[in-house]
Amino acid sequence: MEYAALVEVYDRLAETQSTHGKVAIVAETLAETSHEDLPMVLRLLRGELFAPWDPAELGVSSSLASRAVQRATGVAAEDVEAGWRETGDLGSAAARAVERQVQQTLVSETLTVEGVYEELRSLAGYEGAGSEDRRVDTVAGLLADADPDEATYVVRTALGHLRLGVGRGTVRDAIAAAFLGGDPDEPGETPGADVEAVEHALQVTNDPGLVAQTAADSGRAGLADLDLEVGRPVEVMLAEKTDSVEAAVADALEASDTGAAGGSEGDGGSGDTPPAPLAEYKVDGFRAQVHFEAGASEGNDGSAGGGDGGDGSGGGTGPQLFTRRLEDVTAQFPDVVDAMAGFDADSYIVEGEVVAHDPETGEPLPFQQLSRRIKRKHDVARLVESVPVVIYLFDLLYLDGESLLERSLLERVDALEGRLTERTREVERMPSLRSRDPDRVRAFYEEALAAGHEGLMVKTADATYQPGKRVGYTRKVKPTMESLDLVVTRAKWSEGRRSNNLGRLYLACRDGDTFREVGRLSTGFTDEQLAELTARLEPHILEQDGRDVDLEPTEVLEVGYEGVQRSPEYDSGYALRFPRFEGFRDDFDTAGADSLDRVESLYESQTDT
Ligand code: AMP
Protein backbone atom coordinates (compact mmCIF):
# COMPACT_ATOMS: atom_id res chain seq x y z
CA MET A 1 0.00 0.00 0.00
CA GLU A 2 1.39 3.38 -0.96
CA TYR A 3 1.98 5.82 1.85
CA ALA A 4 0.29 8.51 -0.24
CA ALA A 5 -3.02 6.64 0.13
CA LEU A 6 -2.72 6.76 3.92
CA VAL A 7 -1.75 10.42 3.75
CA GLU A 8 -4.97 11.12 1.92
CA VAL A 9 -6.90 9.46 4.73
CA TYR A 10 -4.96 11.52 7.27
CA ASP A 11 -5.88 14.69 5.41
CA ARG A 12 -9.55 13.77 5.35
CA LEU A 13 -9.49 12.99 9.05
CA ALA A 14 -7.84 16.31 9.77
CA GLU A 15 -10.58 18.14 7.88
CA THR A 16 -13.42 16.26 9.55
CA GLN A 17 -14.54 17.49 12.94
CA SER A 18 -17.40 15.16 13.79
CA THR A 19 -16.74 11.82 15.43
CA HIS A 20 -19.34 10.32 13.15
CA GLY A 21 -17.45 11.52 10.13
CA LYS A 22 -14.17 10.18 11.45
CA VAL A 23 -15.72 6.78 12.12
CA ALA A 24 -16.97 6.64 8.55
CA ILE A 25 -13.53 7.49 7.14
CA VAL A 26 -11.75 4.92 9.30
CA ALA A 27 -14.37 2.27 8.53
CA GLU A 28 -14.00 2.84 4.82
CA THR A 29 -10.22 2.64 5.09
CA LEU A 30 -10.32 -0.58 7.07
CA ALA A 31 -12.72 -2.17 4.63
CA GLU A 32 -10.25 -1.48 1.83
CA THR A 33 -7.18 -2.64 3.72
CA SER A 34 -5.82 -6.13 3.16
CA HIS A 35 -6.25 -8.59 5.98
CA GLU A 36 -2.59 -8.72 6.84
CA ASP A 37 -2.14 -4.96 6.85
CA LEU A 38 -4.99 -4.29 9.27
CA PRO A 39 -2.89 -4.28 12.46
CA MET A 40 -0.35 -1.91 10.96
CA VAL A 41 -2.91 0.45 9.46
CA LEU A 42 -4.90 0.59 12.68
CA ARG A 43 -1.81 1.58 14.60
CA LEU A 44 -0.76 4.18 12.09
CA LEU A 45 -4.22 5.75 12.04
CA ARG A 46 -3.66 6.55 15.70
CA GLY A 47 -0.07 7.54 15.13
CA GLU A 48 1.22 4.52 17.03
CA LEU A 49 3.96 2.10 16.11
CA PHE A 50 3.90 -0.42 18.95
CA ALA A 51 1.41 -2.17 21.19
CA PRO A 52 0.53 -0.04 24.21
CA TRP A 53 2.38 -2.35 26.59
CA ASP A 54 5.52 -2.47 24.49
CA PRO A 55 8.19 -0.39 26.24
CA ALA A 56 9.89 0.44 22.93
CA GLU A 57 10.55 4.13 22.40
CA LEU A 58 11.57 5.77 19.15
CA GLY A 59 13.82 8.33 20.80
CA VAL A 60 12.93 11.08 18.33
CA SER A 61 13.04 14.54 19.88
CA SER A 62 12.07 17.73 18.08
CA SER A 63 15.70 18.69 17.60
CA LEU A 64 16.51 15.28 16.15
CA ALA A 65 13.61 15.54 13.73
CA SER A 66 14.70 19.03 12.77
CA ARG A 67 18.20 17.77 12.02
CA ALA A 68 16.72 15.01 9.87
CA VAL A 69 14.75 17.58 7.87
CA GLN A 70 17.94 19.60 7.30
CA ARG A 71 19.89 16.53 6.28
CA ALA A 72 17.23 15.33 3.85
CA THR A 73 16.50 18.65 2.19
CA GLY A 74 19.65 20.71 2.55
CA VAL A 75 17.50 23.55 3.93
CA ALA A 76 19.42 25.51 6.55
CA ALA A 77 18.77 25.00 10.24
CA GLU A 78 17.50 28.59 10.72
CA ASP A 79 14.98 28.16 7.94
CA VAL A 80 13.64 24.89 9.30
CA GLU A 81 13.40 26.45 12.75
CA ALA A 82 11.69 29.55 11.37
CA GLY A 83 9.07 27.38 9.69
CA TRP A 84 8.61 25.50 12.91
CA ARG A 85 8.14 28.68 14.91
CA GLU A 86 5.66 30.10 12.42
CA THR A 87 3.48 27.04 12.13
CA GLY A 88 4.04 25.65 15.62
CA ASP A 89 4.37 22.22 14.05
CA LEU A 90 7.52 20.53 12.91
CA GLY A 91 5.51 18.41 10.46
CA SER A 92 4.42 21.53 8.57
CA ALA A 93 7.96 22.89 8.74
CA ALA A 94 9.20 19.65 7.19
CA ALA A 95 6.64 19.98 4.39
CA ARG A 96 7.88 23.49 3.63
CA ALA A 97 11.47 22.36 3.60
CA VAL A 98 10.66 19.54 1.22
CA GLU A 99 8.95 22.03 -1.07
CA ARG A 100 12.01 24.24 -1.01
CA GLN A 101 14.41 21.37 -1.19
CA VAL A 102 17.83 22.59 -2.20
CA GLN A 103 19.39 19.20 -2.33
CA GLN A 104 18.39 16.94 -5.18
CA THR A 105 18.10 13.32 -4.14
CA LEU A 106 19.47 11.00 -6.73
CA VAL A 107 16.86 8.35 -6.92
CA SER A 108 13.60 8.94 -5.18
CA GLU A 109 11.51 5.92 -4.31
CA THR A 110 7.80 5.77 -3.67
CA LEU A 111 7.10 5.54 0.02
CA THR A 112 5.00 2.59 1.11
CA VAL A 113 3.07 2.21 4.33
CA GLU A 114 5.13 -0.86 5.25
CA GLY A 115 8.35 0.99 4.53
CA VAL A 116 7.49 3.94 6.74
CA TYR A 117 6.17 1.70 9.51
CA GLU A 118 9.18 -0.61 9.57
CA GLU A 119 11.76 2.14 9.27
CA LEU A 120 10.21 4.14 12.10
CA ARG A 121 9.91 1.04 14.28
CA SER A 122 13.56 0.25 13.69
CA LEU A 123 14.52 3.50 15.45
CA ALA A 124 13.61 1.92 18.77
CA GLY A 125 16.31 -0.69 18.34
CA TYR A 126 19.24 1.71 17.96
CA GLU A 127 21.43 1.79 21.03
CA GLY A 128 24.77 3.08 22.14
CA ALA A 129 27.30 5.32 20.45
CA GLY A 130 26.26 6.76 17.14
CA SER A 131 22.63 5.77 17.62
CA GLU A 132 21.49 9.38 17.55
CA ASP A 133 23.12 9.90 14.19
CA ARG A 134 21.64 6.72 12.81
CA ARG A 135 18.20 7.91 13.89
CA VAL A 136 18.70 11.19 12.06
CA ASP A 137 19.79 9.23 8.99
CA THR A 138 16.82 6.92 9.03
CA VAL A 139 14.27 9.71 9.36
CA ALA A 140 16.16 11.74 6.73
CA GLY A 141 16.07 8.71 4.44
CA LEU A 142 12.28 8.63 4.62
CA LEU A 143 12.00 12.38 4.11
CA ALA A 144 14.24 12.25 1.09
CA ASP A 145 11.62 10.11 -0.62
CA ALA A 146 8.65 12.09 0.67
CA ASP A 147 6.53 14.72 -1.00
CA PRO A 148 5.52 17.63 1.25
CA ASP A 149 2.31 16.00 2.48
CA GLU A 150 4.05 12.74 3.23
CA ALA A 151 6.83 14.58 5.04
CA THR A 152 4.27 16.23 7.32
CA TYR A 153 2.95 12.91 8.56
CA VAL A 154 6.26 11.09 8.70
CA VAL A 155 7.56 13.76 11.06
CA ARG A 156 4.41 13.92 13.15
CA THR A 157 4.33 10.14 13.52
CA ALA A 158 8.02 10.00 14.44
CA LEU A 159 7.41 12.63 17.11
CA GLY A 160 4.25 10.96 18.38
CA HIS A 161 2.18 14.07 17.52
CA LEU A 162 -0.30 12.83 14.96
CA ARG A 163 -3.41 14.03 16.80
CA LEU A 164 -6.13 13.31 14.31
CA GLY A 165 -8.76 12.59 16.92
CA VAL A 166 -8.92 8.86 16.20
CA GLY A 167 -9.60 7.62 19.70
CA ARG A 168 -10.26 4.16 20.97
CA GLY A 169 -14.02 4.65 20.55
CA THR A 170 -13.60 5.68 16.92
CA VAL A 171 -11.56 2.58 16.20
CA ARG A 172 -14.13 0.38 17.92
CA ASP A 173 -17.08 1.85 16.05
CA ALA A 174 -15.21 1.75 12.75
CA ILE A 175 -14.31 -1.94 13.13
CA ALA A 176 -17.97 -2.70 13.85
CA ALA A 177 -19.14 -0.67 10.87
CA ALA A 178 -16.53 -2.05 8.49
CA PHE A 179 -16.85 -5.74 9.24
CA LEU A 180 -20.03 -6.54 11.12
CA GLY A 181 -22.92 -4.52 9.76
CA GLY A 182 -25.40 -6.34 12.02
CA ASP A 183 -28.28 -8.23 10.56
CA PRO A 184 -31.48 -6.58 11.81
CA ASP A 185 -33.42 -9.80 11.16
CA GLU A 186 -31.32 -11.79 13.59
CA PRO A 187 -33.19 -12.54 16.78
CA GLY A 188 -31.78 -10.58 19.70
CA GLU A 189 -30.24 -8.00 17.39
CA THR A 190 -29.87 -4.58 18.99
CA PRO A 191 -28.42 -1.50 17.34
CA GLY A 192 -25.38 -1.50 19.60
CA ALA A 193 -24.74 -5.23 19.50
CA ASP A 194 -21.95 -5.02 16.93
CA VAL A 195 -20.22 -2.28 18.83
CA GLU A 196 -20.60 -4.22 22.07
CA ALA A 197 -19.06 -7.30 20.51
CA VAL A 198 -16.05 -5.29 19.35
CA GLU A 199 -15.84 -3.54 22.70
CA HIS A 200 -15.68 -6.83 24.57
CA ALA A 201 -13.03 -8.18 22.23
CA LEU A 202 -10.94 -5.04 22.66
CA GLN A 203 -11.21 -5.27 26.42
CA VAL A 204 -9.92 -8.80 26.65
CA THR A 205 -7.24 -8.48 23.98
CA ASN A 206 -6.30 -4.81 23.84
CA ASP A 207 -5.33 -5.54 20.28
CA PRO A 208 -7.34 -3.62 17.65
CA GLY A 209 -5.49 -5.34 14.79
CA LEU A 210 -6.43 -8.79 15.97
CA VAL A 211 -9.99 -7.69 16.68
CA ALA A 212 -10.38 -6.21 13.20
CA GLN A 213 -8.98 -9.34 11.56
CA THR A 214 -11.23 -11.58 13.64
CA ALA A 215 -14.29 -9.46 12.90
CA ALA A 216 -13.46 -9.63 9.18
CA ASP A 217 -12.91 -13.40 9.25
CA SER A 218 -15.56 -14.70 11.54
CA GLY A 219 -17.84 -11.90 12.65
CA ARG A 220 -19.41 -11.64 16.03
CA ALA A 221 -19.05 -15.31 16.83
CA GLY A 222 -15.32 -15.06 16.30
CA LEU A 223 -15.10 -11.99 18.47
CA ALA A 224 -16.95 -13.73 21.27
CA ASP A 225 -14.32 -16.47 21.19
CA LEU A 226 -11.44 -14.08 21.71
CA ASP A 227 -10.15 -14.47 25.20
CA LEU A 228 -7.40 -13.60 27.60
CA GLU A 229 -3.88 -14.50 26.74
CA VAL A 230 -0.88 -14.38 29.00
CA GLY A 231 1.38 -11.49 28.06
CA ARG A 232 -1.43 -9.38 26.66
CA PRO A 233 -2.76 -7.06 29.38
CA VAL A 234 -6.50 -6.85 29.96
CA GLU A 235 -8.31 -3.60 30.63
CA VAL A 236 -8.96 -3.43 34.34
CA MET A 237 -12.32 -3.32 36.04
CA LEU A 238 -12.96 0.05 37.63
CA ALA A 239 -14.57 1.15 40.85
CA GLU A 240 -17.38 3.55 41.63
CA LYS A 241 -17.24 6.12 44.34
CA THR A 242 -19.54 5.92 47.35
CA ASP A 243 -20.07 8.38 50.16
CA SER A 244 -20.03 6.06 53.09
CA VAL A 245 -19.29 2.55 54.20
CA GLU A 246 -22.99 1.98 54.82
CA ALA A 247 -23.91 3.00 51.28
CA ALA A 248 -21.11 0.86 49.88
CA VAL A 249 -22.34 -2.25 51.70
CA ALA A 250 -25.93 -1.59 50.66
CA ASP A 251 -24.92 -1.03 47.02
CA ALA A 252 -22.71 -4.10 46.98
CA LEU A 253 -25.61 -6.23 48.16
CA GLU A 254 -27.98 -4.65 45.71
CA ALA A 255 -25.68 -5.24 42.75
CA SER A 256 -25.59 -8.90 43.63
CA ASP A 257 -27.14 -11.21 41.13
CA THR A 258 -29.04 -12.97 43.87
CA GLY A 259 -30.70 -15.38 41.53
CA ALA A 260 -27.38 -16.73 40.38
CA ALA A 261 -26.05 -16.69 43.90
CA GLY A 262 -27.47 -20.09 44.71
CA GLY A 263 -23.98 -21.51 44.70
CA SER A 264 -22.53 -18.81 46.90
CA GLU A 265 -20.73 -21.20 49.15
CA GLY A 266 -21.19 -20.62 52.84
CA ASP A 267 -21.21 -17.27 54.46
CA GLY A 268 -24.78 -16.32 54.46
CA GLY A 269 -25.64 -16.28 50.80
CA SER A 270 -28.36 -18.77 50.22
CA GLY A 271 -31.81 -18.71 48.77
CA ASP A 272 -32.76 -15.14 48.13
CA THR A 273 -30.14 -13.54 50.32
CA PRO A 274 -27.29 -12.00 48.43
CA PRO A 275 -23.91 -13.24 49.59
CA ALA A 276 -22.00 -11.00 52.00
CA PRO A 277 -19.82 -8.47 50.16
CA LEU A 278 -16.07 -8.64 50.26
CA ALA A 279 -14.44 -5.58 51.76
CA GLU A 280 -10.75 -5.02 51.12
CA TYR A 281 -8.28 -2.35 52.07
CA LYS A 282 -7.86 0.27 49.41
CA VAL A 283 -4.15 0.78 49.33
CA ASP A 284 -2.51 3.58 47.43
CA GLY A 285 0.00 2.38 44.93
CA PHE A 286 -0.27 1.36 41.33
CA ARG A 287 -2.43 -1.36 39.99
CA ALA A 288 -0.37 -4.14 38.53
CA GLN A 289 -1.41 -7.03 36.37
CA VAL A 290 1.05 -9.87 36.58
CA HIS A 291 1.17 -12.36 33.73
CA PHE A 292 2.98 -15.65 33.81
CA GLU A 293 3.26 -18.79 31.75
CA ALA A 294 5.53 -21.63 32.78
CA GLY A 295 7.62 -23.51 30.34
CA ALA A 296 8.00 -20.35 28.37
CA SER A 297 11.51 -19.11 27.87
CA GLU A 298 12.63 -18.27 31.43
CA GLY A 299 10.74 -20.56 33.75
CA ASN A 300 9.01 -19.57 36.95
CA ASP A 301 11.40 -18.97 39.74
CA GLY A 302 14.12 -16.54 39.80
CA SER A 303 15.18 -13.67 37.80
CA ALA A 304 13.21 -11.04 36.04
CA GLY A 305 11.78 -12.47 32.89
CA GLY A 306 11.62 -10.43 29.76
CA GLY A 307 14.65 -8.55 30.86
CA ASP A 308 15.77 -5.14 29.83
CA GLY A 309 15.23 -4.03 26.34
CA GLY A 310 14.61 -7.16 24.36
CA ASP A 311 10.93 -6.91 24.94
CA GLY A 312 7.98 -9.16 24.49
CA SER A 313 8.80 -11.21 21.49
CA GLY A 314 5.65 -13.13 22.36
CA GLY A 315 5.51 -16.73 23.43
CA GLY A 316 5.70 -15.87 27.15
CA THR A 317 8.36 -15.14 29.68
CA GLY A 318 8.75 -15.17 33.45
CA PRO A 319 6.28 -13.05 35.39
CA GLN A 320 5.59 -9.81 33.53
CA LEU A 321 4.20 -6.72 35.22
CA PHE A 322 1.89 -4.27 33.54
CA THR A 323 0.46 -1.04 34.86
CA ARG A 324 -3.18 -0.09 34.58
CA ARG A 325 -2.23 1.91 31.51
CA LEU A 326 -0.83 -1.31 30.07
CA GLU A 327 2.81 -0.35 30.25
CA ASP A 328 5.30 -3.11 30.87
CA VAL A 329 7.25 -2.33 34.05
CA THR A 330 8.77 -5.77 34.62
CA ALA A 331 12.34 -4.52 34.53
CA GLN A 332 11.68 -1.95 37.27
CA PHE A 333 10.32 -4.49 39.77
CA PRO A 334 12.64 -7.50 39.97
CA ASP A 335 11.65 -7.91 43.65
CA VAL A 336 8.00 -8.35 42.75
CA VAL A 337 8.92 -10.71 39.93
CA ASP A 338 10.95 -12.85 42.33
CA ALA A 339 8.26 -12.83 44.99
CA MET A 340 5.66 -14.06 42.51
CA ALA A 341 7.49 -17.40 42.51
CA GLY A 342 5.35 -17.99 45.62
CA PHE A 343 2.28 -18.13 43.41
CA ASP A 344 1.78 -21.73 42.54
CA ALA A 345 0.39 -22.05 39.01
CA ASP A 346 1.50 -23.03 35.53
CA SER A 347 -0.01 -19.91 34.09
CA TYR A 348 -1.89 -16.99 35.55
CA ILE A 349 -2.99 -13.39 35.27
CA VAL A 350 -3.37 -11.80 38.71
CA GLU A 351 -4.13 -8.29 39.79
CA GLY A 352 -2.71 -6.51 42.75
CA GLU A 353 -1.69 -3.15 44.03
CA VAL A 354 2.01 -2.43 44.36
CA VAL A 355 2.70 -0.19 47.33
CA ALA A 356 5.91 1.34 48.57
CA HIS A 357 6.66 1.32 52.26
CA ASP A 358 9.15 2.81 54.61
CA PRO A 359 11.90 0.22 55.22
CA GLU A 360 12.18 1.31 58.89
CA THR A 361 8.58 1.73 60.02
CA GLY A 362 6.75 -0.41 57.49
CA GLU A 363 4.27 2.48 56.97
CA PRO A 364 2.99 2.91 53.43
CA LEU A 365 4.79 5.67 51.54
CA PRO A 366 3.12 8.24 49.31
CA PHE A 367 2.73 7.43 45.66
CA GLN A 368 5.50 9.86 44.65
CA GLN A 369 8.10 7.52 46.14
CA LEU A 370 6.71 4.62 44.20
CA SER A 371 6.63 6.60 41.00
CA ARG A 372 10.40 7.00 41.26
CA ARG A 373 10.59 3.25 40.92
CA ILE A 374 8.19 3.13 38.00
CA LYS A 375 10.21 5.70 36.11
CA ARG A 376 13.67 4.36 36.90
CA LYS A 377 15.14 2.23 34.16
CA HIS A 378 18.75 2.13 35.39
CA ASP A 379 20.33 1.30 38.68
CA VAL A 380 17.15 -0.45 39.69
CA ALA A 381 18.85 -2.51 42.42
CA ARG A 382 19.54 0.52 44.61
CA LEU A 383 15.96 1.69 44.55
CA VAL A 384 14.78 -1.82 45.34
CA GLU A 385 16.64 -1.41 48.63
CA SER A 386 15.63 2.15 49.46
CA VAL A 387 12.00 1.97 48.33
CA PRO A 388 10.85 -1.56 49.11
CA VAL A 389 7.43 -2.56 47.83
CA VAL A 390 4.70 -5.09 48.54
CA ILE A 391 2.24 -6.37 46.00
CA TYR A 392 -1.15 -6.96 47.61
CA LEU A 393 -2.99 -9.40 45.36
CA PHE A 394 -6.73 -8.98 45.00
CA ASP A 395 -7.98 -10.72 41.86
CA LEU A 396 -7.25 -13.66 39.62
CA LEU A 397 -8.36 -13.48 36.00
CA TYR A 398 -6.71 -16.49 34.46
CA LEU A 399 -5.41 -19.71 35.91
CA ASP A 400 -3.71 -22.71 34.37
CA GLY A 401 -4.86 -22.02 30.86
CA GLU A 402 -8.39 -21.00 31.76
CA SER A 403 -10.08 -17.61 31.87
CA LEU A 404 -11.87 -16.88 35.13
CA LEU A 405 -13.61 -13.71 33.93
CA GLU A 406 -17.01 -15.38 34.05
CA ARG A 407 -16.48 -16.77 37.56
CA SER A 408 -17.75 -15.01 40.64
CA LEU A 409 -15.44 -12.82 42.65
CA LEU A 410 -15.55 -15.34 45.50
CA GLU A 411 -14.45 -18.16 43.27
CA ARG A 412 -11.65 -16.05 41.86
CA VAL A 413 -10.48 -14.92 45.25
CA ASP A 414 -10.67 -18.47 46.67
CA ALA A 415 -8.52 -19.70 43.81
CA LEU A 416 -6.14 -16.80 44.39
CA GLU A 417 -5.77 -17.63 48.06
CA GLY A 418 -5.32 -21.31 47.31
CA ARG A 419 -2.41 -20.62 45.00
CA LEU A 420 -0.62 -18.01 47.05
CA THR A 421 1.41 -20.62 48.82
CA GLU A 422 4.16 -18.41 50.07
CA ARG A 423 3.48 -14.98 51.44
CA THR A 424 6.58 -12.93 51.79
CA ARG A 425 7.52 -9.41 52.62
CA GLU A 426 6.93 -8.60 48.96
CA VAL A 427 3.77 -10.53 48.17
CA GLU A 428 0.62 -10.59 50.24
CA ARG A 429 -3.09 -11.11 49.91
CA MET A 430 -4.93 -7.79 50.20
CA PRO A 431 -6.37 -7.61 53.74
CA SER A 432 -10.05 -8.46 53.43
CA LEU A 433 -13.23 -9.02 55.41
CA ARG A 434 -16.47 -10.65 54.34
CA SER A 435 -19.45 -9.15 56.07
CA ARG A 436 -22.86 -7.70 55.43
CA ASP A 437 -22.80 -5.89 58.76
CA PRO A 438 -22.08 -2.19 58.15
CA ASP A 439 -20.68 -1.76 61.67
CA ARG A 440 -18.09 -4.46 61.14
CA VAL A 441 -17.19 -3.09 57.77
CA ARG A 442 -16.88 0.39 59.26
CA ALA A 443 -14.52 -0.91 61.93
CA PHE A 444 -12.47 -2.51 59.17
CA TYR A 445 -12.46 0.81 57.34
CA GLU A 446 -11.16 2.60 60.43
CA GLU A 447 -8.48 -0.06 60.71
CA ALA A 448 -7.42 0.52 57.10
CA LEU A 449 -7.19 4.27 57.66
CA ALA A 450 -5.33 3.84 60.94
CA ALA A 451 -2.79 1.66 59.13
CA GLY A 452 -2.19 4.56 56.74
CA HIS A 453 -4.20 3.24 53.79
CA GLU A 454 -6.67 5.12 51.64
CA GLY A 455 -9.93 3.46 52.57
CA LEU A 456 -11.87 0.40 51.48
CA MET A 457 -13.06 -1.30 48.35
CA VAL A 458 -16.40 -3.02 48.84
CA LYS A 459 -17.04 -5.67 46.23
CA THR A 460 -20.09 -7.65 45.20
CA ALA A 461 -19.31 -11.24 46.01
CA ASP A 462 -20.96 -12.96 43.09
CA ALA A 463 -19.93 -10.47 40.40
CA THR A 464 -18.05 -11.57 37.31
CA TYR A 465 -15.02 -9.61 36.10
CA GLN A 466 -15.97 -6.92 33.58
CA PRO A 467 -12.84 -5.60 31.89
CA GLY A 468 -12.67 -1.88 31.35
CA LYS A 469 -16.02 -1.21 32.98
CA ARG A 470 -17.23 0.73 35.94
CA VAL A 471 -20.21 -1.52 36.31
CA GLY A 472 -21.17 -1.22 39.90
CA TYR A 473 -19.57 -4.39 41.18
CA THR A 474 -16.79 -2.63 43.03
CA ARG A 475 -17.03 0.55 45.00
CA LYS A 476 -14.49 2.60 46.84
CA VAL A 477 -14.94 4.47 50.08
CA LYS A 478 -12.37 6.96 51.17
CA PRO A 479 -12.43 10.18 53.13
CA THR A 480 -13.07 12.73 50.48
CA MET A 481 -13.04 15.99 52.37
CA GLU A 482 -9.91 17.89 53.24
CA SER A 483 -9.12 17.54 56.91
CA LEU A 484 -10.01 20.30 59.39
CA ASP A 485 -7.93 21.67 62.24
CA LEU A 486 -10.20 21.82 65.26
CA VAL A 487 -9.96 22.67 68.93
CA VAL A 488 -10.92 20.30 71.76
CA THR A 489 -13.41 22.03 74.10
CA ARG A 490 -14.90 19.19 76.13
CA ALA A 491 -14.27 15.52 76.69
CA LYS A 492 -15.50 12.50 78.57
CA TRP A 493 -13.49 9.97 80.56
CA SER A 494 -13.62 6.60 78.85
CA GLU A 495 -14.95 3.42 80.35
CA GLY A 496 -13.51 -0.07 80.47
CA ARG A 497 -10.06 -0.76 79.12
CA ARG A 498 -9.33 2.86 78.35
CA SER A 499 -10.83 4.34 81.54
CA ASN A 500 -7.63 6.19 82.43
CA ASN A 501 -8.00 8.17 79.29
CA LEU A 502 -10.18 10.92 78.04
CA GLY A 503 -12.18 9.63 75.10
CA ARG A 504 -15.01 11.24 73.18
CA LEU A 505 -13.56 14.65 72.45
CA TYR A 506 -15.81 17.54 71.45
CA LEU A 507 -14.36 19.47 68.56
CA ALA A 508 -14.89 23.10 67.77
CA CYS A 509 -14.11 25.57 65.05
CA ARG A 510 -13.31 29.23 65.58
CA ASP A 511 -16.01 31.89 65.39
CA GLY A 512 -14.42 35.23 66.11
CA ASP A 513 -13.16 34.98 69.69
CA THR A 514 -15.25 31.99 70.62
CA PHE A 515 -15.40 28.37 69.60
CA ARG A 516 -18.39 26.52 68.19
CA GLU A 517 -18.68 22.79 68.34
CA VAL A 518 -19.00 20.71 65.20
CA GLY A 519 -18.81 17.13 66.40
CA ARG A 520 -17.40 14.43 68.62
CA LEU A 521 -14.31 12.41 67.99
CA SER A 522 -13.87 8.87 69.28
CA THR A 523 -11.89 7.02 66.64
CA GLY A 524 -8.72 7.08 64.67
CA PHE A 525 -6.24 7.09 67.53
CA THR A 526 -4.02 4.36 68.82
CA ASP A 527 -3.80 3.64 72.56
CA GLU A 528 -0.54 5.58 72.69
CA GLN A 529 -2.01 8.58 70.96
CA LEU A 530 -4.99 8.56 73.29
CA ALA A 531 -2.71 8.41 76.34
CA GLU A 532 -0.73 11.30 74.97
CA LEU A 533 -3.87 13.31 74.28
CA THR A 534 -5.02 12.71 77.85
CA ALA A 535 -1.68 13.85 79.23
CA ARG A 536 -1.89 17.02 77.16
CA LEU A 537 -5.51 17.82 78.00
CA GLU A 538 -5.68 16.92 81.69
CA PRO A 539 -3.85 20.05 82.95
CA HIS A 540 -6.45 22.14 81.10
CA ILE A 541 -9.56 20.72 82.74
CA LEU A 542 -11.70 23.66 83.90
CA GLU A 543 -14.57 21.74 85.42
CA GLN A 544 -15.63 18.16 85.89
CA ASP A 545 -19.14 16.78 86.24
CA GLY A 546 -19.17 13.01 86.61
CA ARG A 547 -17.20 11.74 83.64
CA ASP A 548 -17.74 14.93 81.64
CA VAL A 549 -15.04 17.58 81.63
CA ASP A 550 -14.90 21.11 80.28
CA LEU A 551 -11.55 22.09 78.86
CA GLU A 552 -9.69 25.26 78.29
CA PRO A 553 -9.34 25.40 74.50
CA THR A 554 -5.65 24.74 73.90
CA GLU A 555 -5.23 21.66 71.82
CA VAL A 556 -5.63 21.69 68.02
CA LEU A 557 -6.16 18.39 66.24
CA GLU A 558 -6.19 17.47 62.60
CA VAL A 559 -9.47 15.74 61.91
CA GLY A 560 -10.62 13.77 58.87
CA TYR A 561 -14.31 13.16 58.17
CA GLU A 562 -16.64 12.14 55.39
CA GLY A 563 -18.91 15.09 55.06
CA VAL A 564 -20.57 17.98 56.82
CA GLN A 565 -24.24 18.02 57.68
CA ARG A 566 -26.56 20.53 59.30
CA SER A 567 -27.24 19.66 62.90
CA PRO A 568 -29.12 21.28 65.78
CA GLU A 569 -27.03 19.24 68.20
CA TYR A 570 -24.02 21.58 68.12
CA ASP A 571 -23.92 25.33 68.51
CA SER A 572 -22.17 25.76 65.16
CA GLY A 573 -25.30 24.38 63.47
CA TYR A 574 -23.19 21.74 61.71
CA ALA A 575 -21.88 18.27 62.45
CA LEU A 576 -19.03 16.39 60.85
CA ARG A 577 -19.91 12.93 59.60
CA PHE A 578 -17.60 10.26 60.98
CA PRO A 579 -14.80 12.43 62.32
CA ARG A 580 -11.48 10.69 62.71
CA PHE A 581 -8.26 11.67 64.44
CA GLU A 582 -5.47 12.31 61.95
CA GLY A 583 -2.83 13.91 64.11
CA PHE A 584 -1.77 16.66 66.51
CA ARG A 585 -1.37 20.16 65.11
CA ASP A 586 1.59 21.23 67.15
CA ASP A 587 2.59 23.74 64.54
CA PHE A 588 -0.04 26.28 65.54
CA ASP A 589 -2.25 27.38 68.42
CA THR A 590 -6.00 27.76 68.59
CA ALA A 591 -5.95 30.98 66.57
CA GLY A 592 -4.90 28.83 63.63
CA ALA A 593 -7.88 26.49 63.94
CA ASP A 594 -10.37 26.40 61.09
CA SER A 595 -13.22 28.88 61.17
CA LEU A 596 -16.96 28.44 61.11
CA ASP A 597 -16.91 30.14 57.71
CA ARG A 598 -14.77 27.38 56.37
CA VAL A 599 -17.07 24.71 57.77
CA GLU A 600 -19.99 26.48 56.16
CA SER A 601 -18.28 26.70 52.83
CA LEU A 602 -17.32 23.02 52.98
CA TYR A 603 -20.96 22.26 53.66
CA GLU A 604 -21.99 24.36 50.67
CA SER A 605 -19.38 22.90 48.36
CA GLN A 606 -20.49 19.37 48.98
CA THR A 607 -24.16 20.15 48.40
CA ASP A 608 -23.18 21.57 45.02
CA THR A 609 -21.85 18.27 43.83
P1 AMP B 1 -9.38 5.02 42.05
O1 AMP B 1 -8.06 5.05 41.33
O2 AMP B 1 -9.48 5.96 43.21
O3 AMP B 1 -10.55 5.06 41.11
O4 AMP B 1 -9.49 3.58 42.73
C1 AMP B 1 -9.36 2.40 41.99
C2 AMP B 1 -7.95 1.87 42.14
O5 AMP B 1 -7.69 1.50 43.48
C3 AMP B 1 -7.70 0.58 41.39
O6 AMP B 1 -7.45 0.80 40.04
C4 AMP B 1 -6.51 0.00 42.10
O7 AMP B 1 -5.33 0.53 41.55
C5 AMP B 1 -6.62 0.55 43.50
N1 AMP B 1 -6.90 -0.44 44.54
C6 AMP B 1 -6.38 -0.36 45.78
N2 AMP B 1 -6.82 -1.37 46.55
C7 AMP B 1 -7.64 -2.13 45.78
C8 AMP B 1 -8.40 -3.32 46.01
N3 AMP B 1 -8.44 -3.93 47.19
N4 AMP B 1 -9.14 -3.79 44.98
C9 AMP B 1 -9.16 -3.16 43.78
N5 AMP B 1 -8.44 -2.04 43.51
C10 AMP B 1 -7.69 -1.53 44.50
XYZ file of C-alpha atoms in Angstrom, residues 450 498 501-502 524-536 581-584:
21
model
C -5.331 3.843 60.945
C -9.326 2.864 78.348
C -8.002 8.169 79.287
C -10.183 10.918 78.042
C -8.723 7.080 64.670
C -6.238 7.093 67.528
C -4.024 4.358 68.815
C -3.802 3.637 72.564
C -0.543 5.575 72.692
C -2.012 8.577 70.963
C -4.993 8.562 73.293
C -2.714 8.411 76.341
C -0.727 11.303 74.966
C -3.872 13.313 74.280
C -5.015 12.714 77.850
C -1.684 13.853 79.232
C -1.891 17.016 77.165
C -8.259 11.669 64.443
C -5.475 12.307 61.951
C -2.830 13.914 64.111
C -1.770 16.663 66.509
